Short mmCIF file of C-alpha atoms in Angstrom, two decimals:
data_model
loop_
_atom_site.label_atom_id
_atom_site.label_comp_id
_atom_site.label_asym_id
_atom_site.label_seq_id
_atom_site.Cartn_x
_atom_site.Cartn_y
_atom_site.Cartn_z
CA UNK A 22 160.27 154.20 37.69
CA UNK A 23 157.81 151.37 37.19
CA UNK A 24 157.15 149.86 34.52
CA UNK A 25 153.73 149.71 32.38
CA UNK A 26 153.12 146.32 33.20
CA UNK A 27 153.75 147.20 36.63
CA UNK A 28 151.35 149.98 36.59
CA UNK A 29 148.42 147.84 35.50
CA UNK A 30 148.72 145.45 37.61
CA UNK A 31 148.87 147.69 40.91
CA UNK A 32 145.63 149.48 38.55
CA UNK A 33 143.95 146.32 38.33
CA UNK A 34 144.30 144.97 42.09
CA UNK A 35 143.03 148.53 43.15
CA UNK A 36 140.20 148.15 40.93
CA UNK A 37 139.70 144.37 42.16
CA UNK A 38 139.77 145.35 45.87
CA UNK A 39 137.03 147.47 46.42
CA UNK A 40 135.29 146.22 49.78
CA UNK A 41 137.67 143.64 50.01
CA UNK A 42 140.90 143.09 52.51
CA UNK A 43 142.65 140.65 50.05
CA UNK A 44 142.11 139.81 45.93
CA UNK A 45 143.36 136.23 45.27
CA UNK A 46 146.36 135.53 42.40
CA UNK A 47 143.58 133.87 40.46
CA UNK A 48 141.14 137.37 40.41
CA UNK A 49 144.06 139.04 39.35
CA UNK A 50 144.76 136.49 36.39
CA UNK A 51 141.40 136.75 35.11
CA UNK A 52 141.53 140.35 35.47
CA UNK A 53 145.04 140.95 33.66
CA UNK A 54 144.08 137.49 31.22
CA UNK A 55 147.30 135.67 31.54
CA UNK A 56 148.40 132.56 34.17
CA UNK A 57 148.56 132.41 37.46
CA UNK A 58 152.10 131.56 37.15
CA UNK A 59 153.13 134.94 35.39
CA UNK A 60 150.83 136.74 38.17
CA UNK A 61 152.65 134.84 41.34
CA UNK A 62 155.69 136.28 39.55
CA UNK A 63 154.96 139.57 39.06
CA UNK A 64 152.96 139.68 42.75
CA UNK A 65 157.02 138.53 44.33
CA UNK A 66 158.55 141.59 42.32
CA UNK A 67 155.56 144.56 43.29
CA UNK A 68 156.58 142.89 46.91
CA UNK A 69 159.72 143.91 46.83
CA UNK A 70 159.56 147.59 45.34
CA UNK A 71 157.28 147.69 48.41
CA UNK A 72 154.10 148.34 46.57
CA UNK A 73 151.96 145.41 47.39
CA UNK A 74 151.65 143.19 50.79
CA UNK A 75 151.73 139.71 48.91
CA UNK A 76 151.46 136.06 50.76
CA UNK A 77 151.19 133.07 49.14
CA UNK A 78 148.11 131.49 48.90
CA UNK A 79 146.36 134.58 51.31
CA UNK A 80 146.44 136.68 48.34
CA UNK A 81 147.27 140.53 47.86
CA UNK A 82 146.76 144.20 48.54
CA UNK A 83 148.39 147.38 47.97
CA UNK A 84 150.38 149.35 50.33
CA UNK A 85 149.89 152.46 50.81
CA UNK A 86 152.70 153.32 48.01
CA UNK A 87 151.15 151.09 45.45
CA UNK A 88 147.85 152.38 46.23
CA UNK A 89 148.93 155.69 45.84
CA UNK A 90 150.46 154.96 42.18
CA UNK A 91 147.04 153.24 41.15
CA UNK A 92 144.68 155.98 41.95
CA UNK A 93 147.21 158.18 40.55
CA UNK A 94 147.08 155.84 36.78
CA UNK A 95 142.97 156.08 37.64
CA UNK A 96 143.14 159.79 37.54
CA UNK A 97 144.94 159.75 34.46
CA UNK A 98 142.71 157.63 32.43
CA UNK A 99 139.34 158.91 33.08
CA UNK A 100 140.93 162.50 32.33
CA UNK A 101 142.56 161.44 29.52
CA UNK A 102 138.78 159.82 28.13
CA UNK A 103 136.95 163.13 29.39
CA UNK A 104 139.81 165.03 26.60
CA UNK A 105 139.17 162.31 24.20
CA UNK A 106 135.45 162.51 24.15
CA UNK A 107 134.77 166.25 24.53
CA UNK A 108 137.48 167.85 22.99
CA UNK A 109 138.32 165.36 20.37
CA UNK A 110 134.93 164.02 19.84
CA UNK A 111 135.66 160.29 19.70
CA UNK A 112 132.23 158.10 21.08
CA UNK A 113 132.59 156.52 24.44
CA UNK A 114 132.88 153.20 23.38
CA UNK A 115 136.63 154.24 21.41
CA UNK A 116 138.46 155.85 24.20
CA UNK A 117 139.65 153.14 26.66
CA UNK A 118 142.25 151.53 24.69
CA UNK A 119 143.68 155.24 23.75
CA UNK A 120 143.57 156.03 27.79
CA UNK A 121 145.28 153.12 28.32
CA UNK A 122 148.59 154.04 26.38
CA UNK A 123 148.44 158.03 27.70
CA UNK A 124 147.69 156.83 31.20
CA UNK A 125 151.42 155.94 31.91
CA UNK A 126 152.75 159.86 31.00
CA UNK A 127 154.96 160.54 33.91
CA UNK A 128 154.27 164.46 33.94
CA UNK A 129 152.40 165.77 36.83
CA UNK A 130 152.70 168.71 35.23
CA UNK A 131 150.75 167.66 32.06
CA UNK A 132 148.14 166.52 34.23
CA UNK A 133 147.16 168.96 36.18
CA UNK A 134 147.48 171.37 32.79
CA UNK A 135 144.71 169.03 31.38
CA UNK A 136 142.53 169.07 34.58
CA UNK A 137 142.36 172.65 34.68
CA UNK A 138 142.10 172.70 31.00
CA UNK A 139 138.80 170.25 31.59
CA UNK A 140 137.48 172.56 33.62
CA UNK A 141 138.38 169.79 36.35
CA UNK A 142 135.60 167.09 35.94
CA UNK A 143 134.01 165.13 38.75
CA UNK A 144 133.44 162.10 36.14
CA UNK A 145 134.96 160.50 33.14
CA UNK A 146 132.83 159.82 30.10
CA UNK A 147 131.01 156.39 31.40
CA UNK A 148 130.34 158.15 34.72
CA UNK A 149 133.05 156.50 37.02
CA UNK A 150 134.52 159.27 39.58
CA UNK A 151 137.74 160.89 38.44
CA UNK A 152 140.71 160.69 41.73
CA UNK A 153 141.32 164.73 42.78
CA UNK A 154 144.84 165.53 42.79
CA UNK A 155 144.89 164.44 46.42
CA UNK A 156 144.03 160.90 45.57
CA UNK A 157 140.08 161.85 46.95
CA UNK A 158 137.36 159.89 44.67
CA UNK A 159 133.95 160.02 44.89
CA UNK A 160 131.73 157.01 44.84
CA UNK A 161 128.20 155.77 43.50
CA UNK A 162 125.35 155.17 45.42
CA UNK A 163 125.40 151.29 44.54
CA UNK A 164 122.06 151.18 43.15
CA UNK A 165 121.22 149.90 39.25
CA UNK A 166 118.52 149.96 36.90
CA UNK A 167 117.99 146.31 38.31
CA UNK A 168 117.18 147.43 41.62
CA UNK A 169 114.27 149.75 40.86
CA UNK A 170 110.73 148.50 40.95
CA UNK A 171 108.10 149.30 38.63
CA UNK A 172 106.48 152.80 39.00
CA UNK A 173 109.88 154.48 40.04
CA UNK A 174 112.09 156.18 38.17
CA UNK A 175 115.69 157.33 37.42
CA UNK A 176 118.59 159.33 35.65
CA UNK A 177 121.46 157.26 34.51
CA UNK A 178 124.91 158.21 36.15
CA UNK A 179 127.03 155.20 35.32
CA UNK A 180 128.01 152.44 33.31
CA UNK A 181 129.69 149.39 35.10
CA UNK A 182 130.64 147.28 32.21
CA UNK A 183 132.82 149.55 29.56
CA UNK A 184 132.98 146.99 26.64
CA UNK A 185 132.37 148.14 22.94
CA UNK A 186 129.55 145.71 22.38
CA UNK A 187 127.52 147.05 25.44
CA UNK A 188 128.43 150.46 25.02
CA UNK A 189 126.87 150.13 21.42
CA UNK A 190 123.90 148.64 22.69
CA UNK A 191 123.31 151.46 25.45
CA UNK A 192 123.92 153.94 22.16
CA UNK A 193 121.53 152.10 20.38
CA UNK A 194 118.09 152.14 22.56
CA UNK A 195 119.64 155.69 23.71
CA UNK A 196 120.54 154.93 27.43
CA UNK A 197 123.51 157.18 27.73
CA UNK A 198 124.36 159.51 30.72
CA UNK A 199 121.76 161.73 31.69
CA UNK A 200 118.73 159.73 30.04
CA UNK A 201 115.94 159.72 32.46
CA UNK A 202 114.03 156.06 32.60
CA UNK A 203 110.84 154.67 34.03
CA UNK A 204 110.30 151.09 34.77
CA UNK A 205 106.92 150.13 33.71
CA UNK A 206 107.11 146.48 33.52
CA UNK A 207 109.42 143.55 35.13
CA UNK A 208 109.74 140.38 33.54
CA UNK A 209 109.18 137.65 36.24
CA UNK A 210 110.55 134.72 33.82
CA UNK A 211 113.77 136.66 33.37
CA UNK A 212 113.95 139.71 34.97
CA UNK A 213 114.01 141.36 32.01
CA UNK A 214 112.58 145.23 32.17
CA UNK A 215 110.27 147.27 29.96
CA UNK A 216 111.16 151.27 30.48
CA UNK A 217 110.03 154.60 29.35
CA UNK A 218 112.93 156.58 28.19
CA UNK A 219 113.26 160.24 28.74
CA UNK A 220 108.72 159.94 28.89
CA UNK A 221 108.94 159.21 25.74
CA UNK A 222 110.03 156.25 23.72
CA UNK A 223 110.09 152.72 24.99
CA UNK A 224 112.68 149.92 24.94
CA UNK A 225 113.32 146.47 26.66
CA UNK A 226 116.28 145.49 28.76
CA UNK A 227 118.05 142.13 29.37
CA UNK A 228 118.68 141.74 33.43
CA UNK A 229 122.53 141.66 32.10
CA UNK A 230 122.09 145.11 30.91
CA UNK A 231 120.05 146.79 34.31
CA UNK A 232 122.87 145.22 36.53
CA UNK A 233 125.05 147.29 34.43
CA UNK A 234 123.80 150.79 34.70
CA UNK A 235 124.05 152.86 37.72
CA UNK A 236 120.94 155.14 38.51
CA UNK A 237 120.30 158.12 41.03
CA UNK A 238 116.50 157.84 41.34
CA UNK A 239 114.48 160.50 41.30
CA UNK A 240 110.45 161.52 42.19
#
């Protein structure tokens, strides 16, 4: 059995090495926010449970083992936030710290029990794709509110950034899942955008804050 430390650090290089061969010791540091030193260390031990393929100073990626275990923790935690949002009504911006503690339950069997009891979702609470049982996920379109021009228009699908502070602001000028936006201005000086929300009220976003939400447009 692996450990929880272990476990979020094969979560984190999985979640680090989307389009990418090899994440470098110092990606993984910033993501985990410790040293190098302690990563290099841990890196040498994942190596030789045979869950990572780790060379110094080429960086890492998971085998096929390790890869396995991460989408497996994935699965976990966005089904554990779906429970804590819609059947336990916490807000989206409390659940990630609670999924991270319930992600490490070793029962399959609780899992799947809770996916069927979900109804089996397709997304977790801040739209990211929830792993099937096979390991399958689903992907977004990689297209944000920054991307759209003005004139076109959109449904909000995803959030990439998942801290409390953002989460409140999206709460705040009401650009949660499912809240259909027009741009009607862009901001040359900062690429800041003025939007109609749901044809109704209006708001302005920071270019921070577009790069952050995922959008399927629509006519």
């Amino acid at each position: 059995m692996n450990s929880f430390t272990e476990e979020n650090y094969l979560k984190a290089i999985f979640k680090l090495s989307k389009g990418k061969t090899e994440v470098s010791t110092n990606a993984v540091a910033a993501e985990m926010d410790t040293k190098a030193s302690s990563v290099t260390d841990m890196l040498k031990k994942l190596a030789d449970k045979k869950l990572v393929n780790y060379a110094p100073y080429k960086g890492v990626n998971l085998t096929e083992t390790g890869k396995q275990i991460a989408i497996s923790i994935v699965r976990k935690h966005r089904l554990w936030e779906v429970f804590l949002v819609d059947k336990l009504n916490f807000k989206w911006d409390e659940v990630h710290d609670i999924a991270e503690q319930l992600e490490h339950i070793q029962s399959n069997e609780l899992v799947e029990r809770l996916d069927h009891f979900l109804e089996n979702p397709k997304y977790d609470p801040h739209g990211d794709p929830i792993p099937d049982k096979d390991g399958n996920i689903a992907r977004h379109k990689e297209l944000t509110l920054a991307d759209l021009n003005i004139g076109e228009k959109g449904v909000i699908v995803g959030v990439k950034e998942h801290s409390k502070s953002f989460l409140n602001y999206l709460d705040q000028l009401n650009l949660v899942l499912g809240t259909e936006i027009a741009v009607t201005d862009k901001i040359e000086f900062d690429n800041s955008m003025s939007l109609k929300i749901n044809k109704k009220s209006t708001s302005t976003v920071s270019n921070q804050a577009s790069k952050n939400l995922y959008i399927k447009k629509i006519n």
